[in-house]
CSV table of C-alpha atoms in Angstrom, one decimal:
chain,number,residue,atom,x,y,z
A,169,MET,CA,-20.6,9.8,-14.2
A,170,THR,CA,-20.4,6.2,-14.8
A,171,GLN,CA,-23.3,5.2,-16.4
A,172,GLY,CA,-24.4,1.8,-15.8
A,173,ILE,CA,-25.7,-1.2,-18.0
A,174,ARG,CA,-29.1,-0.8,-20.0
A,175,SER,CA,-31.5,-3.0,-19.4
A,176,PRO,CA,-34.3,-4.7,-21.5
A,177,ALA,CA,-36.0,-1.8,-20.7
A,178,GLY,CA,-34.1,0.9,-21.6
A,179,ARG,CA,-33.1,1.7,-18.2
A,180,PRO,CA,-29.8,2.1,-16.4
A,181,THR,CA,-28.8,-0.1,-14.2
A,182,PRO,CA,-26.5,1.4,-11.5
A,183,THR,CA,-23.8,0.3,-10.3
A,184,ARG,CA,-24.7,1.0,-6.8
A,185,GLY,CA,-22.4,3.6,-5.5
A,186,PHE,CA,-19.9,2.4,-7.2
A,187,HIS,CA,-20.0,5.9,-9.7
A,188,HIS,CA,-16.5,7.8,-8.2
A,189,PRO,CA,-14.7,4.5,-6.8
A,190,GLY,CA,-11.2,6.5,-7.2
A,191,ARG,CA,-12.6,9.3,-4.8
A,192,VAL,CA,-14.1,6.8,-2.4
A,193,ILE,CA,-10.6,4.8,-2.2
A,194,ALA,CA,-8.5,8.1,-2.3
A,195,GLY,CA,-10.3,9.6,0.2
A,196,ALA,CA,-10.0,7.0,2.9
A,197,PHE,CA,-6.3,7.0,2.3
A,198,ALA,CA,-6.2,10.7,2.9
A,199,VAL,CA,-8.2,10.3,6.0
A,200,ALA,CA,-6.3,7.3,7.6
A,201,VAL,CA,-3.0,9.3,6.3
A,202,ALA,CA,-4.4,12.6,8.5
A,203,VAL,CA,-5.4,10.9,11.3
A,204,GLY,CA,-2.2,8.3,11.9
A,205,THR,CA,-0.4,12.1,10.7
A,206,ALA,CA,-2.0,13.6,14.1
A,207,LEU,CA,-1.5,10.9,16.1
A,208,LEU,CA,2.1,10.4,15.5
A,209,SER,CA,2.7,13.8,16.4
A,210,LEU,CA,2.1,13.9,19.8
A,211,PRO,CA,4.6,14.2,22.8
A,212,ILE,CA,3.3,10.1,23.8
A,213,ALA,CA,4.2,8.9,20.6
A,214,VAL,CA,8.1,9.0,20.6
A,215,ALA,CA,10.4,7.5,23.1
A,216,GLY,CA,12.0,10.3,24.2
A,217,PRO,CA,12.0,13.9,25.1
A,218,GLY,CA,9.6,15.9,22.6
A,219,ARG,CA,7.7,15.0,20.1
A,220,ALA,CA,8.4,14.4,16.2
A,221,ASP,CA,8.3,16.9,13.5
A,222,LEU,CA,5.6,16.8,11.2
A,223,LEU,CA,7.2,15.7,8.1
A,224,THR,CA,8.2,13.1,10.2
A,225,ALA,CA,5.3,11.8,10.8
A,226,LEU,CA,3.5,12.1,8.0
A,227,PHE,CA,6.3,10.3,6.3
A,228,HIS,CA,6.1,7.6,8.4
A,229,ALA,CA,1.7,7.3,8.6
A,230,THR,CA,1.6,7.6,4.8
A,231,SER,CA,4.5,4.6,4.7
A,232,ALA,CA,2.1,2.5,7.1
A,233,VAL,CA,-1.2,3.2,5.6
A,234,CYS,CA,0.4,2.5,2.2
A,235,VAL,CA,2.1,-0.6,3.4
A,236,THR,CA,5.6,1.0,2.2
A,237,GLY,CA,7.6,0.5,4.9
A,238,LEU,CA,10.1,3.4,3.9
A,239,VAL,CA,11.3,4.7,7.2
A,240,THR,CA,13.7,8.5,8.4
A,241,VAL,CA,14.0,7.0,12.2
A,242,ASP,CA,14.2,3.6,13.6
A,243,THR,CA,10.9,2.1,14.1
A,244,GLY,CA,11.5,-0.1,17.2
A,245,THR,CA,14.1,2.8,18.9
A,246,TYR,CA,12.7,6.0,18.1
A,247,TRP,CA,9.0,5.9,18.1
A,248,SER,CA,7.1,4.7,22.3
A,249,GLY,CA,4.8,1.8,22.3
A,250,PHE,CA,2.1,4.1,21.3
A,251,GLY,CA,3.7,5.4,18.2
A,252,GLN,CA,4.2,2.1,17.7
A,253,ALA,CA,1.1,0.6,17.9
A,254,VAL,CA,-0.5,3.8,15.9
A,255,ILE,CA,1.8,2.2,13.2
A,256,LEU,CA,0.9,-0.8,13.5
A,257,LEU,CA,-2.8,-0.3,13.3
A,258,LEU,CA,-2.5,1.6,9.8
A,259,ILE,CA,-0.3,-1.2,8.5
A,260,GLN,CA,-3.3,-3.2,9.6
A,261,ALA,CA,-6.1,-0.8,8.5
A,262,GLY,CA,-4.4,0.0,5.2
A,263,GLY,CA,-3.6,-3.7,4.6
A,264,LEU,CA,-7.0,-4.5,5.5
A,265,GLY,CA,-8.5,-1.5,3.5
A,266,ILE,CA,-6.3,-2.2,0.1
A,267,MET,CA,-7.4,-6.0,0.4
A,268,THR,CA,-11.8,-5.3,0.9
A,269,LEU,CA,-11.6,-2.0,-1.8
A,270,ALA,CA,-9.6,-4.0,-4.7
A,271,THR,CA,-11.8,-7.3,-4.0
A,272,LEU,CA,-15.2,-5.4,-3.8
A,273,LEU,CA,-14.0,-3.4,-6.3
A,274,ALA,CA,-12.7,-6.8,-8.8
A,275,LEU,CA,-16.3,-7.9,-8.1
A,276,VAL,CA,-17.7,-4.9,-9.1
A,277,LEU,CA,-16.2,-4.9,-11.9
A,278,SER,CA,-16.0,-8.8,-12.9
A,279,ARG,CA,-20.2,-8.6,-12.8
A,280,ARG,CA,-19.9,-5.0,-14.1
A,281,LEU,CA,-18.4,-6.1,-17.5
A,282,GLY,CA,-19.2,-9.9,-17.5
A,283,LEU,CA,-22.7,-8.5,-18.6
A,284,ARG,CA,-21.4,-7.4,-21.8
A,285,ALA,CA,-20.6,-10.2,-22.6
A,286,ARG,CA,-24.4,-12.2,-21.5
A,287,LEU,CA,-28.1,-11.4,-22.8
A,288,ILE,CA,-29.1,-8.1,-21.8
A,289,ALA,CA,-32.2,-9.7,-20.0
A,290,GLN,CA,-30.2,-10.8,-17.6
A,291,ALA,CA,-28.3,-7.6,-16.7
A,292,GLU,CA,-30.5,-6.5,-13.5
A,293,THR,CA,-30.5,-10.0,-11.8
A,294,LYS,CA,-26.3,-9.6,-11.1
A,295,ALA,CA,-26.3,-6.8,-9.5
A,296,LEU,CA,-23.8,-6.0,-6.6
A,297,SER,CA,-25.7,-6.6,-3.1
A,298,ALA,CA,-25.3,-5.3,0.3
A,299,ALA,CA,-25.2,-9.2,1.3
A,300,ASP,CA,-22.3,-9.6,-1.6
A,301,VAL,CA,-20.5,-6.5,0.5
A,302,ARG,CA,-21.0,-8.3,4.1
A,303,ARG,CA,-19.4,-11.8,2.9
A,304,VAL,CA,-16.9,-10.5,0.7
A,305,VAL,CA,-16.0,-7.8,3.6
A,306,ARG,CA,-16.3,-11.0,6.8
A,307,ARG,CA,-14.1,-13.3,4.1
A,308,VAL,CA,-11.3,-11.1,3.8
A,309,VAL,CA,-11.2,-9.8,7.4
A,310,LEU,CA,-11.2,-13.4,8.9
A,311,PHE,CA,-8.7,-14.7,6.1
A,312,SER,CA,-5.7,-11.8,6.8
A,313,LEU,CA,-6.5,-12.3,10.9
A,314,ALA,CA,-5.7,-15.8,10.6
A,315,VAL,CA,-2.9,-15.7,8.2
A,316,GLU,CA,-1.9,-12.8,10.8
A,317,ALA,CA,-2.5,-14.9,13.9
A,318,VAL,CA,-0.6,-18.6,12.7
A,319,VAL,CA,2.9,-15.9,11.6
A,320,ALA,CA,2.4,-14.8,15.0
A,321,VAL,CA,2.3,-17.9,17.0
A,322,VAL,CA,5.4,-19.4,14.6
A,323,LEU,CA,7.5,-16.1,15.4
A,324,GLY,CA,6.7,-15.7,18.7
A,325,ILE,CA,8.1,-19.4,19.8
A,326,ARG,CA,11.3,-18.6,17.4
A,327,PHE,CA,12.1,-15.3,18.7
A,328,ALA,CA,11.5,-16.8,22.7
A,329,VAL,CA,13.0,-20.2,22.1
A,330,GLY,CA,16.0,-19.4,19.2
A,331,TYR,CA,16.9,-15.6,20.7
A,332,ASP,CA,16.3,-15.7,24.4
A,333,GLN,CA,12.9,-13.0,24.2
A,334,SER,CA,11.1,-12.9,27.3
A,335,LEU,CA,7.7,-14.4,26.4
A,336,PRO,CA,5.7,-11.1,26.3
A,337,SER,CA,8.5,-9.6,24.0
A,338,ALA,CA,8.5,-12.5,21.5
A,339,ALA,CA,5.1,-12.5,21.3
A,340,TYR,CA,5.2,-8.7,20.7
A,341,HIS,CA,7.7,-9.0,17.9
A,342,GLY,CA,5.7,-12.0,16.5
A,343,VAL,CA,2.7,-9.9,16.2
A,344,PHE,CA,4.1,-6.8,15.1
A,345,HIS,CA,6.5,-8.6,12.3
A,346,ALA,CA,3.4,-11.0,11.0
A,347,ILE,CA,1.2,-8.4,10.5
A,348,SER,CA,3.9,-5.9,8.6
A,349,ALA,CA,4.7,-9.2,6.7
A,350,PHE,CA,1.1,-9.9,5.5
A,351,ASN,CA,0.4,-6.8,4.8
A,352,ASN,CA,3.4,-6.0,2.9
A,353,ALA,CA,4.2,-3.6,4.5
A,354,GLY,CA,8.2,-4.3,5.6
A,355,PHE,CA,8.7,-2.4,8.7
A,356,GLY,CA,11.1,-4.0,11.1
A,357,LEU,CA,11.9,-3.7,14.7
A,358,ASP,CA,14.9,-3.9,15.0
A,359,PRO,CA,17.6,-1.5,13.3
A,360,GLN,CA,18.9,-3.6,11.2
A,361,ASN,CA,15.8,-5.4,10.1
A,362,LEU,CA,15.9,-9.0,8.8
A,363,ILE,CA,19.8,-8.7,8.4
A,364,PRO,CA,20.6,-10.6,11.5
A,365,TYR,CA,18.3,-13.8,10.5
A,366,VAL,CA,19.2,-14.3,7.1
A,367,ALA,CA,20.7,-17.5,8.2
A,368,ASP,CA,17.6,-18.9,10.3
A,369,PRO,CA,14.9,-20.9,7.5
A,370,TRP,CA,11.9,-20.6,10.3
A,371,ILE,CA,11.8,-17.1,10.7
A,372,SER,CA,13.0,-16.3,6.6
A,373,LEU,CA,10.3,-18.6,5.2
A,374,THR,CA,7.7,-18.2,7.9
A,375,ILE,CA,8.0,-14.2,6.9
A,376,CYS,CA,8.2,-15.5,3.2
A,377,ALA,CA,5.4,-17.4,3.4
A,378,ALA,CA,3.2,-14.4,4.9
A,379,VAL,CA,4.4,-11.9,1.9
A,380,ILE,CA,3.3,-14.0,-0.4
A,381,LEU,CA,0.0,-15.3,0.6
A,382,GLY,CA,-0.5,-11.4,1.4
A,383,GLY,CA,0.7,-10.2,-1.6
A,384,LEU,CA,-1.5,-13.5,-4.4
A,385,GLY,CA,-4.9,-11.6,-3.6
A,386,PHE,CA,-7.5,-12.2,-2.0
A,387,PRO,CA,-9.7,-14.1,-5.4
A,388,VAL,CA,-6.4,-15.4,-5.9
A,389,VAL,CA,-5.6,-17.3,-3.0
A,390,PHE,CA,-9.7,-18.4,-2.2
A,391,GLU,CA,-9.8,-20.1,-6.6
A,392,LEU,CA,-6.8,-22.0,-5.4
A,393,ALA,CA,-7.9,-23.2,-2.1
A,394,ARG,CA,-11.0,-24.3,-4.3
A,395,GLU,CA,-9.5,-25.3,-7.7
A,396,TRP,CA,-5.9,-26.4,-6.8
A,397,ARG,CA,-6.4,-29.8,-8.0
A,398,THR,CA,-7.9,-28.3,-11.5
A,399,PRO,CA,-5.4,-26.2,-13.2
A,400,LYS,CA,-7.7,-26.2,-16.3
A,401,SER,CA,-10.3,-24.0,-14.6
A,402,TRP,CA,-8.7,-21.6,-12.9
A,403,SER,CA,-10.0,-18.4,-14.0
A,404,VAL,CA,-7.4,-15.7,-16.4
A,405,LEU,CA,-6.8,-13.8,-12.8
A,406,THR,CA,-5.5,-16.8,-11.3
A,407,ARG,CA,-3.3,-18.5,-14.2
A,408,ILE,CA,-1.4,-15.0,-15.0
A,409,THR,CA,-1.2,-14.5,-11.2
A,410,VAL,CA,0.4,-17.9,-10.0
A,411,ILE,CA,2.6,-18.3,-13.0
A,412,VAL,CA,4.0,-14.8,-13.0
A,413,THR,CA,4.7,-14.9,-9.3
A,414,ALA,CA,6.1,-18.5,-9.6
A,415,VAL,CA,8.7,-17.6,-12.6
A,416,LEU,CA,10.0,-14.1,-11.0
A,417,LEU,CA,10.0,-16.1,-7.6
A,418,VAL,CA,12.5,-18.2,-9.3
A,419,GLY,CA,13.8,-16.6,-12.1
A,420,GLY,CA,15.2,-13.9,-9.1
A,421,THR,CA,16.1,-16.5,-6.6
A,422,LEU,CA,18.8,-17.5,-9.4
A,423,VAL,CA,19.9,-13.9,-10.6
A,424,PHE,CA,20.4,-12.8,-7.0
A,425,LEU,CA,22.7,-16.3,-6.5
A,426,LEU,CA,25.1,-15.7,-9.4
A,427,ALA,CA,24.8,-11.9,-9.2
A,428,GLU,CA,25.9,-11.9,-5.3
A,429,ALA,CA,27.4,-15.4,-4.4
A,430,GLY,CA,30.5,-14.6,-4.0
A,431,ASN,CA,30.2,-10.9,-3.2
A,432,PRO,CA,31.5,-10.5,0.7
A,433,GLY,CA,29.5,-7.5,1.8
A,434,THR,CA,26.1,-10.2,0.7
A,435,LEU,CA,26.1,-13.6,0.3
A,436,GLY,CA,29.6,-13.9,-0.6
A,437,PRO,CA,30.4,-14.8,4.3
A,438,LEU,CA,27.0,-17.5,4.1
A,439,GLY,CA,27.0,-21.1,3.6
A,440,ALA,CA,25.8,-22.6,0.6
A,441,GLY,CA,22.4,-23.3,2.2
A,442,ALA,CA,21.7,-20.0,3.6
A,443,LYS,CA,23.0,-18.4,0.4
A,444,LEU,CA,19.9,-20.7,-0.8
A,445,LEU,CA,17.6,-19.2,1.3
A,446,ALA,CA,18.9,-15.8,1.0
A,447,ALA,CA,18.8,-15.5,-2.4
A,448,PHE,CA,14.9,-16.9,-2.0
A,449,THR,CA,14.1,-14.6,0.7
A,450,ALA,CA,15.9,-11.4,-1.3
A,451,ALA,CA,13.4,-12.3,-4.5
A,452,VAL,CA,10.2,-12.3,-2.5
A,453,MET,CA,11.0,-9.2,-0.3
A,454,PRO,CA,10.7,-7.1,-3.6
A,455,ARG,CA,7.4,-8.5,-4.4
A,456,THR,CA,6.4,-5.7,-2.5
A,457,ALA,CA,7.1,-6.5,1.3
A,458,GLY,CA,10.6,-4.1,2.0
A,459,PHE,CA,11.9,-6.3,4.6
A,460,ASN,CA,15.9,-6.3,4.0
A,461,ASN,CA,17.8,-9.4,5.2
A,462,LEU,CA,21.2,-8.3,3.5
A,463,ASP,CA,22.2,-5.1,2.6
A,464,ILE,CA,21.4,-3.3,-0.3
A,465,ALA,CA,23.9,-0.4,-0.6
A,466,ALA,CA,26.7,-3.4,-1.1
A,467,TYR,CA,24.3,-4.7,-3.8
A,468,GLN,CA,26.0,-5.2,-7.4
A,469,PRO,CA,24.9,-2.5,-9.6
A,470,GLU,CA,23.2,-5.9,-11.7
A,471,THR,CA,21.1,-6.6,-8.6
A,472,LEU,CA,19.4,-3.3,-8.1
A,473,LEU,CA,18.4,-3.5,-11.1
A,474,LEU,CA,17.0,-6.8,-11.0
A,475,THR,CA,15.0,-5.4,-7.5
A,476,ASP,CA,14.1,-2.4,-9.7
A,477,ALA,CA,12.3,-5.0,-11.9
A,478,LEU,CA,11.2,-6.9,-9.3
A,479,MET,CA,9.4,-3.7,-7.2
A,480,PHE,CA,7.8,-2.6,-10.5
A,481,ILE,CA,6.6,-5.5,-11.2
A,482,GLY,CA,4.9,-5.9,-7.8
A,483,GLY,CA,2.3,-8.7,-6.5
A,484,GLY,CA,-0.9,-9.6,-7.6
A,485,SER,CA,-4.1,-7.5,-7.5
A,486,ALA,CA,-6.0,-7.0,-5.0
A,487,GLY,CA,-3.5,-8.4,-2.4
A,488,THR,CA,-1.7,-6.1,-0.8
A,489,ALA,CA,1.3,-5.8,-2.5
A,490,GLY,CA,2.5,-2.6,-4.8
A,491,GLY,CA,4.1,-2.3,-8.1
A,492,ILE,CA,2.3,-1.8,-12.0
A,493,LYS,CA,0.6,-5.7,-10.3
A,494,VAL,CA,2.4,-9.1,-11.9
A,495,THR,CA,-1.3,-9.5,-13.6
A,496,THR,CA,-0.2,-6.5,-15.6
A,497,PHE,CA,3.2,-7.9,-16.7
A,498,GLY,CA,1.8,-11.0,-17.4
A,499,LEU,CA,-1.2,-9.3,-19.7
A,500,LEU,CA,1.3,-8.0,-21.1
A,501,ALA,CA,3.6,-10.9,-21.9
A,502,TYR,CA,0.8,-12.6,-23.4
A,503,VAL,CA,-0.1,-9.7,-25.6
A,504,LEU,CA,3.5,-9.3,-27.0
A,505,TRP,CA,3.9,-13.4,-27.4
A,506,ALA,CA,0.6,-13.0,-29.5
A,507,GLU,CA,2.1,-10.4,-31.1
A,508,MET,CA,5.1,-12.2,-32.1
A,509,ARG,CA,3.0,-15.5,-33.4
A,510,GLY,CA,0.6,-13.3,-35.7
A,511,ASP,CA,-2.3,-14.1,-33.9
A,512,PRO,CA,-5.1,-12.2,-33.7
A,513,ASP,CA,-6.7,-12.9,-29.9
A,514,VAL,CA,-4.6,-12.6,-26.7
A,515,GLU,CA,-5.2,-15.9,-25.0
A,516,VAL,CA,-4.7,-17.5,-21.7
A,517,GLY,CA,-5.4,-20.7,-21.1
A,518,ARG,CA,-8.5,-21.5,-22.4
A,519,ARG,CA,-10.0,-17.7,-22.5
A,520,ARG,CA,-9.3,-15.0,-24.4
A,521,VAL,CA,-8.3,-11.3,-23.1
A,522,PRO,CA,-10.5,-8.5,-24.9
A,523,ALA,CA,-8.9,-5.7,-25.8
A,524,THR,CA,-10.1,-3.5,-23.3
A,525,ASN,CA,-8.1,-5.7,-20.8
A,526,GLN,CA,-5.1,-5.3,-22.9
A,527,ARG,CA,-5.6,-1.7,-23.3
A,528,GLN,CA,-5.8,-0.8,-19.7
A,529,ALA,CA,-2.3,-2.8,-18.6
A,530,LEU,CA,-0.8,-0.9,-21.4
A,531,ALA,CA,-1.7,2.5,-20.0
A,532,VAL,CA,-1.2,1.4,-16.1
A,533,ALA,CA,2.4,0.2,-17.1
A,534,LEU,CA,3.0,3.2,-19.2
A,535,LEU,CA,1.6,5.9,-16.7
A,536,GLY,CA,4.1,3.8,-13.8
A,537,ILE,CA,7.0,4.0,-16.4
A,538,GLY,CA,6.0,8.5,-16.7
A,539,VAL,CA,5.5,8.8,-12.7
A,540,ILE,CA,9.2,7.1,-12.5
A,541,ALA,CA,10.7,8.7,-15.0
A,542,VAL,CA,9.6,12.1,-14.1
A,543,SER,CA,10.3,11.5,-10.2
A,544,THR,CA,13.3,9.9,-11.3
A,545,PHE,CA,14.3,13.6,-12.8
A,546,VAL,CA,13.2,15.7,-9.6
A,547,LEU,CA,14.4,13.8,-7.2
A,548,GLU,CA,18.5,14.0,-8.6
A,549,ALA,CA,17.8,17.5,-9.2
A,550,LEU,CA,17.4,18.0,-5.6
A,551,THR,CA,20.2,15.3,-4.4
A,552,ASP,CA,23.4,14.5,-5.3
A,553,PHE,CA,22.9,10.8,-4.5
A,554,GLY,CA,23.7,8.2,-7.6
A,555,PHE,CA,21.4,8.0,-10.6
A,556,ASP,CA,21.0,3.9,-9.2
A,557,LEU,CA,20.3,4.9,-5.7
A,558,VAL,CA,17.7,7.5,-7.0
A,559,LEU,CA,16.4,5.5,-9.2
A,560,PHE,CA,16.4,2.9,-6.3
A,561,GLU,CA,14.3,4.6,-4.1
A,562,VAL,CA,11.8,6.1,-6.8
A,563,VAL,CA,10.7,2.7,-7.6
A,564,SER,CA,10.6,1.3,-4.3
A,565,ALA,CA,8.3,4.2,-3.2
A,566,PHE,CA,6.2,3.9,-6.3
A,567,SER,CA,6.0,0.1,-5.9
A,568,THR,CA,5.0,1.1,-2.4
A,569,VAL,CA,8.1,-2.0,-1.3
A,570,GLY,CA,10.0,0.3,1.2
A,571,LEU,CA,13.5,-1.7,0.4
A,572,SER,CA,15.9,1.2,0.5
A,573,ALA,CA,19.5,1.5,0.3
A,574,GLY,CA,20.1,3.7,3.1
A,575,ILE,CA,19.3,7.6,1.4
A,576,THR,CA,15.9,7.8,3.2
A,577,ALA,CA,17.0,9.9,6.1
A,578,ASP,CA,19.5,12.2,3.9
A,579,LEU,CA,16.6,13.4,1.8
A,580,PRO,CA,16.2,16.7,2.0
A,581,PRO,CA,12.6,17.9,3.2
A,582,ALA,CA,11.5,18.6,-0.5
A,583,GLY,CA,13.0,14.9,-1.4
A,584,GLN,CA,11.4,13.2,1.3
A,585,VAL,CA,7.6,15.5,0.6
A,586,LEU,CA,8.3,13.2,-3.4
A,587,ILE,CA,8.6,10.3,-1.7
A,588,VAL,CA,5.5,10.7,0.6
A,589,LEU,CA,3.4,11.4,-3.0
A,590,LEU,CA,5.1,8.6,-4.9
A,591,MET,CA,3.8,6.4,-2.1
A,592,TYR,CA,0.3,7.8,-2.1
A,593,ILE,CA,0.2,7.5,-6.0
A,594,GLY,CA,1.5,3.9,-5.8
A,595,ARG,CA,-0.8,2.9,-3.2
A,596,ILE,CA,-3.9,4.0,-4.7
A,597,GLY,CA,-2.8,5.1,-8.4
A,598,PRO,CA,-2.9,1.4,-10.4
A,599,LEU,CA,-6.0,0.6,-8.7
A,600,THR,CA,-7.9,3.5,-9.0
A,601,LEU,CA,-7.1,3.6,-12.7
A,602,ALA,CA,-8.1,0.0,-13.4
A,603,SER,CA,-11.0,0.7,-12.3
A,604,GLY,CA,-11.9,3.9,-13.9
A,605,LEU,CA,-10.6,2.8,-16.9
A,606,ALA,CA,-12.7,-0.5,-16.7
A,607,LEU,CA,-15.9,1.4,-15.8
A,608,ARG,CA,-15.5,3.8,-18.8
A,609,ASP,CA,-15.6,1.4,-21.0
A,610,ARG,CA,-18.4,2.1,-23.3
A,611,ALA,CA,-19.7,0.6,-26.8
A,612,ARG,CA,-19.5,3.2,-29.9
A,613,ARG,CA,-21.9,3.9,-32.8
A,614,HIS,CA,-19.7,4.3,-35.4
A,615,GLN,CA,-15.8,3.7,-36.0
A,616,LEU,CA,-13.7,6.0,-37.8
A,617,PRO,CA,-12.4,4.8,-41.1
A,618,GLU,CA,-8.9,2.7,-40.5
A,619,GLU,CA,-5.7,3.7,-41.5
A,620,ARG,CA,-2.2,1.5,-40.2
A,621,THR,CA,1.4,3.4,-39.5
A,622,ILE,CA,4.6,2.1,-39.2
A,623,VAL,CA,5.9,1.0,-36.0
A,624,GLY,CA,9.4,0.7,-35.4
């Protein structure tokens, strides 16, 4: 059991119900997946006769709850209105659950760890109260619903005006894609996902904006709203998230343009403006939205590798995106820069990052690489697909992205079960691991003798 901070009187200050946050997160998502599987197994959930088999229901329930977007059947035609509504509710529950749990854990951890740098006498005055919890949850829910409502209106108008859909159909498409985009789920109602709208800036940029907002994370968005004029006062979390996100979006767009501009299967047939729009959208989606505006199966090998890297990094902490998080990647980049310069400390802005944070980032990244390596080996043994396609599928599942080169439905049952496990592990793993490592941080009363070893 995690020990609390000791007060001046020597009494431990408990972490108020967060002794085992990993168990809470894992259990909550497992229950949501089980409920979703049961609902999607009902005959009323499918558009045709019969019912979905257990693996299909489990796969799509997990993909929705973990806001991934990988599918083995077409969402818009296989599932009935009831089935689509279940998927939409699972996406919303998964997205709100992720943001709420991650934000509350960030609040708990920031106060729990921040106390170590304060006077011990202040410990008892910094406990997370019920009022804090209610306020955080309320703000997360209101922010999420407000963004989704605005995006739904914009998309609904465009579907009605630009694509001659009836008002009810346009409104439904707008709501579905708004919830799916903000929660970085990537589920679409068109069999081709966003490919029909590849040159439509109204739809593409609106969905991109929702994806980026959901992926930045609630703490970062609200800090930017308060202090966007004073970057020097930004926290380390916000500074790293904004810088790395901007670099990846700009760099990803440029690489997509260079690699795919002449590819007749992707950007080749588009005009100059549409190429730029499509490249930007394609760079946003691995962050980890999962909408595909281009035929991924036609990507150049270097573009597949770039997308693998973007998916693995993912989005911001305490957001709806997956991956190891841009904060983990950014922090490791700062560690590397400090090491190359010979600096004794890792500094971000005017703050020094503690060694415990550096070790946590390294642990999350290395464990992520390990899970992907083992899963790729297993899936390669189970299928006859090429290594690049298998790696793409594994990274997409682990990073809860939902992009696919078109092999998901053709995987054998054992391969689909592996993808289900990867989506679940990828959704709860980094958050659970990071919080567990942080809450286990403790001071030692002695140190062993130091001995250096050869590195490299």
